[in-house]
Coordinates of C-alpha atoms in Angstrom, one line a residue:
X1166 CA 81.1 109.3 78.0
X1167 CA 79.3 109.9 74.7
X1168 CA 76.4 107.6 75.8
X1169 CA 75.6 110.1 78.5
X1170 CA 76.4 113.2 76.5
X1171 CA 79.1 114.3 78.9
X1172 CA 82.8 114.5 79.4
X1173 CA 84.6 115.7 82.5
X1174 CA 87.1 115.1 85.2
X1175 CA 87.3 114.5 89.0
X1176 CA 89.9 115.4 91.5
X1177 CA 90.4 115.0 95.3
X1178 CA 93.2 115.2 97.8
X1179 CA 93.5 112.9 100.8
X1180 CA 96.0 112.8 103.7
X1181 CA 96.6 109.1 104.3
X1182 CA 98.2 107.7 107.4
X1183 CA 99.5 104.2 106.7
X1184 CA 100.2 101.5 109.4
X1185 CA 101.0 97.9 108.9
X1186 CA 97.6 96.7 109.9
X1187 CA 95.4 99.4 108.4
X1188 CA 95.2 102.9 107.1
X1189 CA 93.4 106.0 108.2
X1190 CA 92.5 109.4 106.7
X1191 CA 93.3 112.3 109.0
X1192 CA 92.0 114.6 106.4
X1193 CA 89.9 114.1 103.2
X1194 CA 89.1 117.0 101.0
X1195 CA 85.8 117.2 99.1
X1196 CA 86.1 115.8 95.6
X1197 CA 85.5 118.2 92.7
X1198 CA 83.8 117.0 89.5
X1199 CA 83.6 119.1 86.3
X1200 CA 81.2 118.2 83.6
X1201 CA 81.1 119.4 80.0
X1202 CA 78.6 118.7 77.2
X1203 CA 80.4 116.1 75.0
X1204 CA 79.0 117.6 71.8
X1205 CA 79.5 121.3 72.3
X1206 CA 82.2 121.4 75.0
X1207 CA 79.9 123.7 77.1
X1208 CA 80.6 123.7 80.8
X1209 CA 77.6 122.1 82.5
X1210 CA 78.4 121.9 86.1
X1211 CA 81.1 122.0 88.9
X1212 CA 80.1 119.6 91.7
X1213 CA 81.7 120.1 95.1
X1214 CA 80.8 118.7 98.5
X1215 CA 78.7 115.7 99.6
X1216 CA 75.3 114.3 98.9
X1217 CA 72.8 114.1 101.8
X1218 CA 71.2 110.7 101.1
X1219 CA 67.9 110.1 102.8
X1220 CA 69.0 106.7 104.0
X1221 CA 72.7 106.9 104.9
X1222 CA 73.3 110.6 105.4
X1223 CA 76.2 112.5 103.9
X1224 CA 78.5 110.7 101.4
X1225 CA 80.8 111.9 98.7
X1226 CA 80.2 111.2 95.0
X1227 CA 83.5 109.1 95.0
X1228 CA 82.2 107.0 97.9
X1229 CA 79.0 106.3 96.0
X1230 CA 81.1 105.6 92.9
X1231 CA 83.0 102.8 94.8
X1232 CA 79.7 101.3 96.0
X1233 CA 78.0 101.6 92.7
X1234 CA 80.9 99.8 91.0
X1235 CA 80.5 97.0 93.5
X1236 CA 76.8 97.2 92.6
X1237 CA 77.6 96.2 89.0
X1238 CA 79.3 93.1 90.4
X1239 CA 76.4 92.5 92.7
X1240 CA 74.0 92.6 89.7
X1241 CA 75.8 89.8 87.9
X1242 CA 77.8 87.6 90.3
X1243 CA 75.9 86.6 93.5
X1244 CA 73.2 83.9 93.2
X1245 CA 69.8 85.3 92.3
X1246 CA 68.3 84.1 95.6
X1247 CA 71.1 85.6 97.7
X1248 CA 69.5 87.0 100.9
X1249 CA 72.2 86.9 103.6
X1250 CA 75.4 89.0 103.9
X1251 CA 78.6 88.9 105.9
X1252 CA 79.8 92.5 106.1
X1253 CA 83.3 93.6 107.1
X1254 CA 83.6 97.2 108.2
X1255 CA 81.3 99.5 110.1
X1256 CA 81.9 103.0 108.6
X1257 CA 80.3 104.9 105.7
X1258 CA 81.6 102.7 102.9
X1259 CA 80.1 99.7 104.6
X1260 CA 76.7 101.4 104.5
X1261 CA 77.2 102.3 100.9
X1262 CA 78.2 98.8 99.9
X1263 CA 75.2 97.4 101.8
X1264 CA 72.9 99.8 100.0
X1265 CA 74.3 98.8 96.6
X1266 CA 73.8 95.2 97.4
X1267 CA 70.2 95.8 98.7
X1268 CA 69.4 97.4 95.3
X1269 CA 70.4 94.2 93.5
X1270 CA 69.4 91.3 95.7
X1271 CA 66.5 90.6 98.1
X1272 CA 68.7 91.0 101.2
X1273 CA 67.0 90.2 104.6
X1274 CA 69.8 89.4 107.1
X1275 CA 73.3 90.8 107.7
X1276 CA 76.1 89.7 110.0
X1277 CA 78.6 92.5 110.6
X1278 CA 82.2 92.3 111.9
X1279 CA 84.7 95.1 112.5
X1280 CA 87.6 95.5 114.8
X1281 CA 85.7 97.8 117.2
X1282 CA 82.7 96.0 119.0
X1283 CA 81.1 99.4 119.7
X1284 CA 81.2 100.5 116.1
X1285 CA 79.6 97.3 114.8
X1286 CA 76.9 97.6 117.5
X1287 CA 76.2 101.2 116.5
X1288 CA 76.1 100.3 112.8
X1289 CA 73.5 97.6 113.5
X1290 CA 71.4 99.9 115.6
X1291 CA 71.4 102.6 113.0
X1292 CA 71.2 100.8 109.6
X1293 CA 69.0 97.9 110.6
X1294 CA 65.9 100.1 110.9
X1295 CA 66.9 102.4 108.0
X1296 CA 67.4 99.5 105.6
X1297 CA 64.7 97.3 107.1
X1298 CA 67.2 94.6 107.6
X1299 CA 68.1 92.3 110.5
X1300 CA 71.7 93.3 111.2
X1301 CA 73.6 91.3 113.9
X1302 CA 77.1 92.2 115.2
X1303 CA 79.3 89.1 115.4
X1304 CA 82.6 88.8 117.3
X1305 CA 84.8 87.0 114.8
X1306 CA 85.6 87.0 111.1
X1307 CA 84.6 83.4 110.8
X1308 CA 81.2 84.1 112.2
X1309 CA 80.7 86.7 109.5
X1310 CA 81.6 84.3 106.7
X1311 CA 79.7 81.3 107.9
X1312 CA 76.4 80.5 106.3
X1313 CA 76.0 83.7 104.3
X1314 CA 75.4 84.2 100.5
X1315 CA 77.5 87.3 100.0
X1316 CA 80.7 88.5 101.8
X1317 CA 81.2 92.3 101.3
X1318 CA 84.4 93.9 102.5
X1319 CA 84.4 97.6 103.2
X1320 CA 87.4 98.4 105.4
X1321 CA 90.7 100.3 105.4
X1322 CA 92.6 97.2 106.3
X1323 CA 96.2 96.4 105.1
X1324 CA 95.9 92.8 106.0
X1325 CA 93.7 89.8 105.2
X1326 CA 90.2 89.8 106.7
X1327 CA 89.3 86.1 106.6
X1328 CA 90.6 82.6 105.5
X1329 CA 89.6 81.6 102.0
X1330 CA 89.3 78.0 103.2
X1331 CA 86.2 79.1 105.2
X1332 CA 84.3 79.9 102.0
X1333 CA 81.3 77.7 101.2
X1334 CA 79.9 76.7 97.8
X1335 CA 77.8 79.3 96.1
X1336 CA 79.2 82.3 98.1
X1337 CA 80.2 85.6 96.5
X1338 CA 83.0 87.8 97.7
X1339 CA 83.6 91.5 97.0
X1340 CA 86.7 93.4 98.0
X1341 CA 87.5 97.1 97.5
X1342 CA 91.0 98.0 98.7
X1343 CA 93.6 99.3 96.2
X1344 CA 97.4 99.5 96.2
X1345 CA 100.1 100.8 98.5
X1346 CA 103.0 99.6 96.4
X1347 CA 104.7 103.0 96.2
X1348 CA 105.0 103.1 100.0
X1349 CA 106.3 99.5 100.1
X1350 CA 108.9 100.3 97.5
X1351 CA 109.9 103.4 99.3
X1352 CA 110.5 101.4 102.5
X1353 CA 107.7 102.9 104.6
X1354 CA 105.8 99.6 104.8
X1355 CA 106.9 96.0 104.7
X1356 CA 104.2 94.4 102.6
X1357 CA 101.5 95.1 100.0
X1358 CA 98.0 95.8 101.1
X1359 CA 95.8 92.7 101.4
X1360 CA 92.2 92.3 102.1
X1361 CA 91.5 88.9 100.5
X1362 CA 93.9 86.0 100.8
X1363 CA 95.4 83.7 98.1
X1364 CA 93.1 80.8 99.0
X1365 CA 90.1 82.9 98.0
X1366 CA 91.6 83.6 94.6
X1367 CA 92.5 79.9 94.1
X1368 CA 89.1 78.6 95.2
X1369 CA 87.1 81.1 93.3
X1370 CA 85.5 79.6 90.1
X1371 CA 84.9 83.1 88.7
X1372 CA 87.2 86.2 89.3
X1373 CA 86.3 89.6 88.0
X1374 CA 88.3 92.8 88.4
X1375 CA 87.5 96.3 87.3
X1376 CA 90.7 96.6 85.3
X1377 CA 93.1 93.7 84.9
X1378 CA 96.0 95.8 83.8
X1379 CA 96.0 97.7 87.2
X1380 CA 96.6 94.5 89.1
X1381 CA 100.0 94.2 87.4
X1382 CA 100.9 97.9 87.0
X1383 CA 100.0 98.8 90.6
X1384 CA 100.9 95.4 92.1
X1385 CA 97.6 95.1 93.8
X1386 CA 98.3 92.4 96.4
X1387 CA 95.0 90.6 96.5
X1388 CA 95.4 89.3 93.0
X1389 CA 99.0 90.3 92.1
X1390 CA 100.5 88.0 94.8
X1391 CA 98.6 84.8 93.8
X1392 CA 99.6 85.6 90.2
X1393 CA 103.2 86.2 91.3
X1394 CA 103.2 82.8 93.1
X1395 CA 101.7 81.2 90.0
X1396 CA 98.7 80.0 92.1
X1397 CA 96.4 81.4 89.4
X1398 CA 96.8 82.5 85.8
X1399 CA 96.0 86.0 84.5
X1400 CA 93.5 84.4 82.0
X1401 CA 91.3 83.4 85.0
X1402 CA 90.6 87.1 85.8
X1403 CA 88.0 88.8 83.7
X1404 CA 87.0 92.5 83.7
X1405 CA 83.8 94.1 85.0
X1406 CA 83.0 95.5 81.5
X1407 CA 82.9 91.9 80.2
X1408 CA 80.0 91.2 82.6
X1409 CA 78.1 94.4 81.7
X1410 CA 78.5 93.7 77.9
X1411 CA 77.7 90.0 78.3
X1412 CA 80.9 88.9 76.6
X1413 CA 81.7 86.9 79.8
X1414 CA 78.9 85.0 81.5
X1415 CA 80.1 85.3 85.0
X1416 CA 78.4 82.9 87.4
X1417 CA 77.0 79.8 85.5
X1418 CA 76.0 77.6 88.5
X1419 CA 74.7 78.1 92.0
X1420 CA 77.5 76.1 93.5
X1421 CA 80.3 78.3 92.2
X1422 CA 82.3 80.7 94.3
X1423 CA 82.5 84.1 92.7
X1424 CA 84.9 87.0 93.5
X1425 CA 84.8 90.6 92.4
X1426 CA 87.9 92.7 93.1
X1427 CA 86.7 96.3 92.9
X1428 CA 90.3 97.3 92.4
X1429 CA 90.1 100.7 90.7
X1430 CA 88.1 103.8 90.6
X1431 CA 86.8 104.0 87.1
X1432 CA 86.5 107.4 85.4
X1433 CA 83.4 106.3 83.6
X1434 CA 81.8 105.5 86.9
X1435 CA 82.8 108.9 88.3
X1436 CA 81.2 110.6 85.3
X1437 CA 78.0 108.5 85.5
X1438 CA 77.5 109.3 89.2
X1439 CA 78.3 113.0 88.7
X1440 CA 76.0 113.3 85.7
X1441 CA 73.1 111.7 87.7
X1442 CA 73.7 114.1 90.6
X1443 CA 73.7 117.0 88.1
X1444 CA 70.4 115.8 86.6
X1445 CA 68.8 115.4 90.0
X1446 CA 70.0 118.8 91.1
X1447 CA 68.4 120.5 88.1
X1448 CA 65.2 118.6 88.6
X1449 CA 65.0 119.7 92.3
X1450 CA 66.3 123.2 91.6
X1451 CA 69.3 122.7 93.8
X1452 CA 72.7 124.4 93.5
X1453 CA 73.6 127.8 92.1
X1454 CA 73.3 128.9 88.5
X1455 CA 76.1 131.0 87.2
X1456 CA 75.9 133.0 84.0
X1457 CA 79.3 132.8 82.2
X1458 CA 80.1 134.8 79.0
X1459 CA 80.4 132.7 75.9
X1460 CA 84.1 131.9 75.2
X1461 CA 85.5 134.2 72.6
X1462 CA 82.7 136.8 73.3
X1463 CA 84.2 138.6 76.3

């Protein structure tokens, strides 16, 4: 990213256990980010481990990356006066998504739904005071969707979370799951991962994805299947970069339903988050400085 003066790479290994209804991660290794000066090529930093955020606790750079990318969508797509949220999921990414949304809109009230009643209760008890929000556990997906301004999905589901016919005028929807098409084609699972149904895609006045090409190349079910069924056209889907560069206006009316499919981890987002972590570490004198010989001078 020349604009930040940095180039680099990120890598991580996960052990993923897939089931028809959802997926779990029996083991997730710490991601590693390597940063170089984009002008000189000099090695700047190797970042390993997690960030201890003062509000949400430990979280990986990649987890923040996912939420920050949703945050770009939150900046442009929900109504400016959006204050209420229907949150699906009760683990770390749900907290990250809520924090990203809180940075962009004057959120005051959240309804949370997840499969486990105890988990959603604990989430409300922990993050309500931390975020200074009224967080209420609800017992059904429909309750979570009804009467809110923003619907934020942050789960490991493999199946649709709610019925798009429940959506109300002016609502915004964000979904974050990716693709499992390799497992489907190998015969391990019967169907592509879904989080958002066809009706949401059909009813949305505005659809934005991080990368349109990945919908097709990875057969990402939430948008690939309504495209495959010819329920929507590819031209209806715009890219997140178009919002950021203002080449696409996004929401143009308070009555519109908007939908951001945070469908890919973006390398530029990884670098931006890693660079910010590096800058803060230097400011706060965190980490370990290593003196390396200049290449070619050993």
